[in-house]
Amino acid sequence: MTVKIKRLVIFTLFTFLFGTVWADNAADARKILDRTAATVGRKGGATASFTISGANMPKQSGVLHIKGRKFCASTPSATMWFDGKTQWTYVKSTNEVNIAAPSTQSQQMMNPYTFIYMYKSGFNLSVKKQGSTNVVRMVAQKKGASIPEMYVTVNSKYYPTQVRIKQKNKWTTIDIRNFQAKDQADRYFVFPSKDYPTAEIVDLR
């Protein structure tokens, strides 16, 4: 066997072995996300700390509260509230509040837990073991999807510890810590105007 053929055989075997890691376990991936969605999407809500980083954005850390599709994310520079329909974004440096009705695509980027609704349709799923965690890969079935690919890392308690999202060939990574299944009051997801009496309101709806 020539060196060239040997290399071809090794490459083919490598591709086959590592390809099956991702390709042959869609059912397992779905089960993992089903259990994760049940944990994250509990009726009372949850809270966690996060750090977000990616292309063309400074690395930021903050706290996230979620309840169903509602969320509130706060960092030292800004706070965002979303009640399921309306979004308020307060920017500290300008003392300005922008009001918007965000698209589904925008919600996906602002709330790292949106995947608990997304994975059930429109994505091919696969999973591989990485240490004590499972990494689920979600690849959009439709060409030109706003999110063509996503990776969700889940620990043994079915808490997501990292979400990586691809958009326009750029990756955003959200590391998640201190997840707590803790009831959240609905008022947490609405802009508390009395706390920002001097803020300028900009309605972009």
PDB file of C-alpha atoms in Angstrom:
ATOM      1  CA  MET A   1       0.000   0.000   0.000  1.00  0.00           C
ATOM      2  CA  THR A   2       1.453   3.317  -1.068  1.00  0.00           C
ATOM      3  CA  VAL A   3       1.807   6.279   1.289  1.00  0.00           C
ATOM      4  CA  LYS A   4      -0.862   8.161  -0.700  1.00  0.00           C
ATOM      5  CA  ILE A   5      -3.376   5.330  -0.331  1.00  0.00           C
ATOM      6  CA  LYS A   6      -2.574   4.958   3.362  1.00  0.00           C
ATOM      7  CA  ARG A   7      -3.276   8.638   3.898  1.00  0.00           C
ATOM      8  CA  LEU A   8      -6.552   8.336   2.002  1.00  0.00           C
ATOM      9  CA  VAL A   9      -7.633   5.352   4.121  1.00  0.00           C
ATOM     10  CA  ILE A  10      -6.746   7.154   7.372  1.00  0.00           C
ATOM     11  CA  PHE A  11      -8.567  10.310   6.269  1.00  0.00           C
ATOM     12  CA  THR A  12     -11.665   8.315   5.259  1.00  0.00           C
ATOM     13  CA  LEU A  13     -11.673   6.404   8.556  1.00  0.00           C
ATOM     14  CA  PHE A  14     -11.186   9.629  10.556  1.00  0.00           C
ATOM     15  CA  THR A  15     -14.059  11.314   8.699  1.00  0.00           C
ATOM     16  CA  PHE A  16     -16.312   8.312   9.200  1.00  0.00           C
ATOM     17  CA  LEU A  17     -15.606   7.974  12.904  1.00  0.00           C
ATOM     18  CA  PHE A  18     -15.949  11.630  13.769  1.00  0.00           C
ATOM     19  CA  GLY A  19     -18.828  12.143  11.363  1.00  0.00           C
ATOM     20  CA  THR A  20     -20.898   9.471  13.110  1.00  0.00           C
ATOM     21  CA  VAL A  21     -20.316  11.183  16.468  1.00  0.00           C
ATOM     22  CA  TRP A  22     -22.462  14.039  15.219  1.00  0.00           C
ATOM     23  CA  ALA A  23     -24.641  12.219  12.673  1.00  0.00           C
ATOM     24  CA  ASP A  24     -26.183   9.115  14.228  1.00  0.00           C
ATOM     25  CA  ASN A  25     -27.679  10.342  17.505  1.00  0.00           C
ATOM     26  CA  ALA A  26     -30.452  12.823  16.699  1.00  0.00           C
ATOM     27  CA  ALA A  27     -32.805  11.018  19.089  1.00  0.00           C
ATOM     28  CA  ASP A  28     -30.305  11.356  21.939  1.00  0.00           C
ATOM     29  CA  ALA A  29     -29.807  15.050  21.152  1.00  0.00           C
ATOM     30  CA  ARG A  30     -33.559  15.652  21.228  1.00  0.00           C
ATOM     31  CA  LYS A  31     -33.920  13.867  24.567  1.00  0.00           C
ATOM     32  CA  ILE A  32     -31.184  16.038  26.074  1.00  0.00           C
ATOM     33  CA  LEU A  33     -32.809  19.237  24.800  1.00  0.00           C
ATOM     34  CA  ASP A  34     -36.250  18.029  25.924  1.00  0.00           C
ATOM     35  CA  ARG A  35     -34.946  17.649  29.481  1.00  0.00           C
ATOM     36  CA  THR A  36     -33.039  20.930  29.288  1.00  0.00           C
ATOM     37  CA  ALA A  37     -36.123  22.764  27.995  1.00  0.00           C
ATOM     38  CA  ALA A  38     -38.172  21.334  30.875  1.00  0.00           C
ATOM     39  CA  THR A  39     -35.575  22.624  33.352  1.00  0.00           C
ATOM     40  CA  VAL A  40     -35.035  26.051  31.815  1.00  0.00           C
ATOM     41  CA  GLY A  41     -38.629  26.576  30.743  1.00  0.00           C
ATOM     42  CA  ARG A  42     -40.209  25.792  34.086  1.00  0.00           C
ATOM     43  CA  LYS A  43     -43.432  27.714  34.649  1.00  0.00           C
ATOM     44  CA  GLY A  44     -42.078  29.875  37.480  1.00  0.00           C
ATOM     45  CA  GLY A  45     -38.975  30.982  35.588  1.00  0.00           C
ATOM     46  CA  ALA A  46     -35.261  31.030  36.389  1.00  0.00           C
ATOM     47  CA  THR A  47     -32.219  33.263  36.721  1.00  0.00           C
ATOM     48  CA  ALA A  48     -28.536  32.988  35.776  1.00  0.00           C
ATOM     49  CA  SER A  49     -25.323  34.948  35.285  1.00  0.00           C
ATOM     50  CA  PHE A  50     -23.877  35.251  31.782  1.00  0.00           C
ATOM     51  CA  THR A  51     -20.911  36.527  29.788  1.00  0.00           C
ATOM     52  CA  ILE A  52     -21.376  37.342  26.105  1.00  0.00           C
ATOM     53  CA  SER A  53     -18.612  37.806  23.556  1.00  0.00           C
ATOM     54  CA  GLY A  54     -18.254  37.790  19.808  1.00  0.00           C
ATOM     55  CA  ALA A  55     -17.178  39.612  16.694  1.00  0.00           C
ATOM     56  CA  ASN A  56     -17.556  43.377  16.779  1.00  0.00           C
ATOM     57  CA  MET A  57     -18.747  43.487  20.371  1.00  0.00           C
ATOM     58  CA  PRO A  58     -17.005  44.069  23.697  1.00  0.00           C
ATOM     59  CA  LYS A  59     -17.105  41.227  26.188  1.00  0.00           C
ATOM     60  CA  GLN A  60     -19.817  41.860  28.765  1.00  0.00           C
ATOM     61  CA  SER A  61     -21.145  40.088  31.839  1.00  0.00           C
ATOM     62  CA  GLY A  62     -24.518  40.381  33.481  1.00  0.00           C
ATOM     63  CA  VAL A  63     -27.566  38.731  34.985  1.00  0.00           C
ATOM     64  CA  LEU A  64     -30.499  37.189  33.124  1.00  0.00           C
ATOM     65  CA  HIS A  65     -34.036  36.533  34.385  1.00  0.00           C
ATOM     66  CA  ILE A  66     -36.410  34.443  32.274  1.00  0.00           C
ATOM     67  CA  LYS A  67     -40.011  33.270  32.423  1.00  0.00           C
ATOM     68  CA  GLY A  68     -41.415  31.610  29.339  1.00  0.00           C
ATOM     69  CA  ARG A  69     -40.568  33.940  26.442  1.00  0.00           C
ATOM     70  CA  LYS A  70     -40.144  36.899  28.798  1.00  0.00           C
ATOM     71  CA  PHE A  71     -36.683  37.980  29.898  1.00  0.00           C
ATOM     72  CA  CYS A  72     -34.679  40.731  31.556  1.00  0.00           C
ATOM     73  CA  ALA A  73     -30.955  41.029  30.882  1.00  0.00           C
ATOM     74  CA  SER A  74     -28.781  43.545  32.702  1.00  0.00           C
ATOM     75  CA  THR A  75     -25.119  44.509  32.290  1.00  0.00           C
ATOM     76  CA  PRO A  76     -23.158  47.469  33.712  1.00  0.00           C
ATOM     77  CA  SER A  77     -23.840  49.441  30.501  1.00  0.00           C
ATOM     78  CA  ALA A  78     -27.449  48.542  29.690  1.00  0.00           C
ATOM     79  CA  THR A  79     -30.602  46.774  30.832  1.00  0.00           C
ATOM     80  CA  MET A  80     -33.189  45.124  28.611  1.00  0.00           C
ATOM     81  CA  TRP A  81     -36.748  44.097  29.506  1.00  0.00           C
ATOM     82  CA  PHE A  82     -39.047  42.015  27.289  1.00  0.00           C
ATOM     83  CA  ASP A  83     -42.595  41.112  28.350  1.00  0.00           C
ATOM     84  CA  GLY A  84     -43.292  38.815  25.406  1.00  0.00           C
ATOM     85  CA  LYS A  85     -44.375  41.632  23.109  1.00  0.00           C
ATOM     86  CA  THR A  86     -42.603  44.894  23.931  1.00  0.00           C
ATOM     87  CA  GLN A  87     -38.891  45.426  24.547  1.00  0.00           C
ATOM     88  CA  TRP A  88     -37.368  48.287  26.523  1.00  0.00           C
ATOM     89  CA  THR A  89     -33.615  48.914  26.372  1.00  0.00           C
ATOM     90  CA  TYR A  90     -32.031  51.384  28.791  1.00  0.00           C
ATOM     91  CA  VAL A  91     -28.562  52.621  27.844  1.00  0.00           C
ATOM     92  CA  LYS A  92     -26.746  54.069  30.842  1.00  0.00           C
ATOM     93  CA  SER A  93     -24.280  56.256  28.913  1.00  0.00           C
ATOM     94  CA  THR A  94     -27.053  58.198  27.137  1.00  0.00           C
ATOM     95  CA  ASN A  95     -29.764  57.892  29.809  1.00  0.00           C
ATOM     96  CA  GLU A  96     -32.086  56.779  27.011  1.00  0.00           C
ATOM     97  CA  VAL A  97     -34.772  54.100  26.789  1.00  0.00           C
ATOM     98  CA  ASN A  98     -35.528  52.610  23.371  1.00  0.00           C
ATOM     99  CA  ILE A  99     -38.897  50.893  22.991  1.00  0.00           C
ATOM    100  CA  ALA A 100     -39.308  48.289  20.247  1.00  0.00           C
ATOM    101  CA  ALA A 101     -41.323  45.285  19.135  1.00  0.00           C
ATOM    102  CA  PRO A 102     -38.421  42.928  18.320  1.00  0.00           C
ATOM    103  CA  SER A 103     -38.480  40.356  15.547  1.00  0.00           C
ATOM    104  CA  THR A 104     -38.073  36.661  16.322  1.00  0.00           C
ATOM    105  CA  GLN A 105     -34.515  36.889  14.996  1.00  0.00           C
ATOM    106  CA  SER A 106     -33.685  39.724  17.386  1.00  0.00           C
ATOM    107  CA  GLN A 107     -35.149  37.797  20.310  1.00  0.00           C
ATOM    108  CA  GLN A 108     -32.960  34.818  19.452  1.00  0.00           C
ATOM    109  CA  MET A 109     -29.820  36.927  19.817  1.00  0.00           C
ATOM    110  CA  MET A 110     -30.918  38.717  22.981  1.00  0.00           C
ATOM    111  CA  ASN A 111     -32.108  35.694  24.929  1.00  0.00           C
ATOM    112  CA  PRO A 112     -29.700  32.710  24.921  1.00  0.00           C
ATOM    113  CA  TYR A 113     -32.492  30.437  26.139  1.00  0.00           C
ATOM    114  CA  THR A 114     -34.590  30.895  22.980  1.00  0.00           C
ATOM    115  CA  PHE A 115     -33.184  27.569  21.774  1.00  0.00           C
ATOM    116  CA  ILE A 116     -35.624  25.740  24.080  1.00  0.00           C
ATOM    117  CA  TYR A 117     -38.367  26.665  21.603  1.00  0.00           C
ATOM    118  CA  MET A 118     -36.322  26.547  18.391  1.00  0.00           C
ATOM    119  CA  TYR A 119     -34.961  23.000  18.379  1.00  0.00           C
ATOM    120  CA  LYS A 120     -38.322  21.253  17.961  1.00  0.00           C
ATOM    121  CA  SER A 121     -38.592  22.048  14.250  1.00  0.00           C
ATOM    122  CA  GLY A 122     -36.419  23.335  11.437  1.00  0.00           C
ATOM    123  CA  PHE A 123     -33.109  21.937  12.726  1.00  0.00           C
ATOM    124  CA  ASN A 124     -31.103  18.752  12.349  1.00  0.00           C
ATOM    125  CA  LEU A 125     -29.815  17.674  15.762  1.00  0.00           C
ATOM    126  CA  SER A 126     -26.741  15.780  16.869  1.00  0.00           C
ATOM    127  CA  VAL A 127     -24.751  15.469  20.088  1.00  0.00           C
ATOM    128  CA  LYS A 128     -21.315  14.489  21.314  1.00  0.00           C
ATOM    129  CA  LYS A 129     -19.868  13.959  24.770  1.00  0.00           C
ATOM    130  CA  GLN A 130     -17.294  16.487  25.949  1.00  0.00           C
ATOM    131  CA  GLY A 131     -15.949  15.640  29.391  1.00  0.00           C
ATOM    132  CA  SER A 132     -18.873  15.632  31.816  1.00  0.00           C
ATOM    133  CA  THR A 133     -21.071  17.669  29.461  1.00  0.00           C
ATOM    134  CA  ASN A 134     -23.016  17.069  26.264  1.00  0.00           C
ATOM    135  CA  VAL A 135     -22.664  19.426  23.308  1.00  0.00           C
ATOM    136  CA  VAL A 136     -25.761  19.523  21.101  1.00  0.00           C
ATOM    137  CA  ARG A 137     -25.348  20.780  17.556  1.00  0.00           C
ATOM    138  CA  MET A 138     -28.317  22.416  15.799  1.00  0.00           C
ATOM    139  CA  VAL A 139     -28.046  22.928  12.041  1.00  0.00           C
ATOM    140  CA  ALA A 140     -30.849  24.728  10.201  1.00  0.00           C
ATOM    141  CA  GLN A 141     -32.618  22.631   7.573  1.00  0.00           C
ATOM    142  CA  LYS A 142     -33.505  25.695   5.510  1.00  0.00           C
ATOM    143  CA  LYS A 143     -30.779  27.415   3.539  1.00  0.00           C
ATOM    144  CA  GLY A 144     -30.501  31.098   4.377  1.00  0.00           C
ATOM    145  CA  ALA A 145     -31.956  30.718   7.892  1.00  0.00           C
ATOM    146  CA  SER A 146     -31.221  33.643  10.231  1.00  0.00           C
ATOM    147  CA  ILE A 147     -29.426  31.211  12.546  1.00  0.00           C
ATOM    148  CA  PRO A 148     -27.820  28.504  10.402  1.00  0.00           C
ATOM    149  CA  GLU A 149     -25.985  26.785  13.249  1.00  0.00           C
ATOM    150  CA  MET A 150     -25.955  26.692  17.030  1.00  0.00           C
ATOM    151  CA  TYR A 151     -24.185  24.691  19.741  1.00  0.00           C
ATOM    152  CA  VAL A 152     -25.665  24.182  23.204  1.00  0.00           C
ATOM    153  CA  THR A 153     -23.497  22.748  26.000  1.00  0.00           C
ATOM    154  CA  VAL A 154     -25.499  21.020  28.752  1.00  0.00           C
ATOM    155  CA  ASN A 155     -24.199  19.726  32.089  1.00  0.00           C
ATOM    156  CA  SER A 156     -25.263  16.605  34.005  1.00  0.00           C
ATOM    157  CA  LYS A 157     -28.107  18.507  35.705  1.00  0.00           C
ATOM    158  CA  TYR A 158     -29.464  19.553  32.298  1.00  0.00           C
ATOM    159  CA  TYR A 159     -28.487  23.172  32.829  1.00  0.00           C
ATOM    160  CA  PRO A 160     -27.085  24.892  29.727  1.00  0.00           C
ATOM    161  CA  THR A 161     -23.589  26.221  30.400  1.00  0.00           C
ATOM    162  CA  GLN A 162     -22.803  27.676  26.992  1.00  0.00           C
ATOM    163  CA  VAL A 163     -24.662  28.688  23.833  1.00  0.00           C
ATOM    164  CA  ARG A 164     -22.784  29.478  20.609  1.00  0.00           C
ATOM    165  CA  ILE A 165     -24.797  31.117  17.841  1.00  0.00           C
ATOM    166  CA  LYS A 166     -23.776  31.669  14.226  1.00  0.00           C
ATOM    167  CA  GLN A 167     -25.206  34.586  12.259  1.00  0.00           C
ATOM    168  CA  LYS A 168     -23.859  36.014   9.005  1.00  0.00           C
ATOM    169  CA  ASN A 169     -20.732  33.839   9.335  1.00  0.00           C
ATOM    170  CA  LYS A 170     -19.936  35.334  12.730  1.00  0.00           C
ATOM    171  CA  TRP A 171     -20.123  33.583  16.083  1.00  0.00           C
ATOM    172  CA  THR A 172     -21.488  34.867  19.369  1.00  0.00           C
ATOM    173  CA  THR A 173     -20.659  32.910  22.519  1.00  0.00           C
ATOM    174  CA  ILE A 174     -22.732  33.137  25.695  1.00  0.00           C
ATOM    175  CA  ASP A 175     -21.290  31.452  28.791  1.00  0.00           C
ATOM    176  CA  ILE A 176     -23.881  30.776  31.490  1.00  0.00           C
ATOM    177  CA  ARG A 177     -23.210  30.342  35.213  1.00  0.00           C
ATOM    178  CA  ASN A 178     -25.120  30.107  38.487  1.00  0.00           C
ATOM    179  CA  PHE A 179     -28.357  28.851  36.922  1.00  0.00           C
ATOM    180  CA  GLN A 180     -31.169  28.810  39.507  1.00  0.00           C
ATOM    181  CA  ALA A 181     -34.670  27.468  38.969  1.00  0.00           C
ATOM    182  CA  LYS A 182     -36.329  30.251  40.910  1.00  0.00           C
ATOM    183  CA  ASP A 183     -39.773  31.848  40.520  1.00  0.00           C
ATOM    184  CA  GLN A 184     -39.739  35.256  38.809  1.00  0.00           C
ATOM    185  CA  ALA A 185     -42.428  37.932  39.233  1.00  0.00           C
ATOM    186  CA  ASP A 186     -43.979  39.268  36.009  1.00  0.00           C
ATOM    187  CA  ARG A 187     -43.018  42.823  36.987  1.00  0.00           C
ATOM    188  CA  TYR A 188     -39.351  41.948  36.419  1.00  0.00           C
ATOM    189  CA  PHE A 189     -39.976  41.940  32.659  1.00  0.00           C
ATOM    190  CA  VAL A 190     -41.547  45.394  32.291  1.00  0.00           C
ATOM    191  CA  PHE A 191     -39.615  48.666  32.241  1.00  0.00           C
ATOM    192  CA  PRO A 192     -39.934  50.287  35.715  1.00  0.00           C
ATOM    193  CA  SER A 193     -40.365  53.886  34.562  1.00  0.00           C
ATOM    194  CA  LYS A 194     -40.486  55.238  38.130  1.00  0.00           C
ATOM    195  CA  ASP A 195     -36.870  54.109  38.625  1.00  0.00           C
ATOM    196  CA  TYR A 196     -35.691  56.149  35.622  1.00  0.00           C
ATOM    197  CA  PRO A 197     -37.554  59.469  35.934  1.00  0.00           C
ATOM    198  CA  THR A 198     -35.062  61.473  33.847  1.00  0.00           C
ATOM    199  CA  ALA A 199     -34.539  58.963  31.048  1.00  0.00           C
ATOM    200  CA  GLU A 200     -35.388  60.052  27.503  1.00  0.00           C
ATOM    201  CA  ILE A 201     -37.980  57.733  25.906  1.00  0.00           C
ATOM    202  CA  VAL A 202     -37.471  56.841  22.239  1.00  0.00           C
ATOM    203  CA  ASP A 203     -40.354  54.808  20.771  1.00  0.00           C
ATOM    204  CA  LEU A 204     -39.121  52.805  17.771  1.00  0.00           C
ATOM    205  CA  ARG A 205     -42.235  50.713  17.231  1.00  0.00           C
TER     206      ARG A 205
END
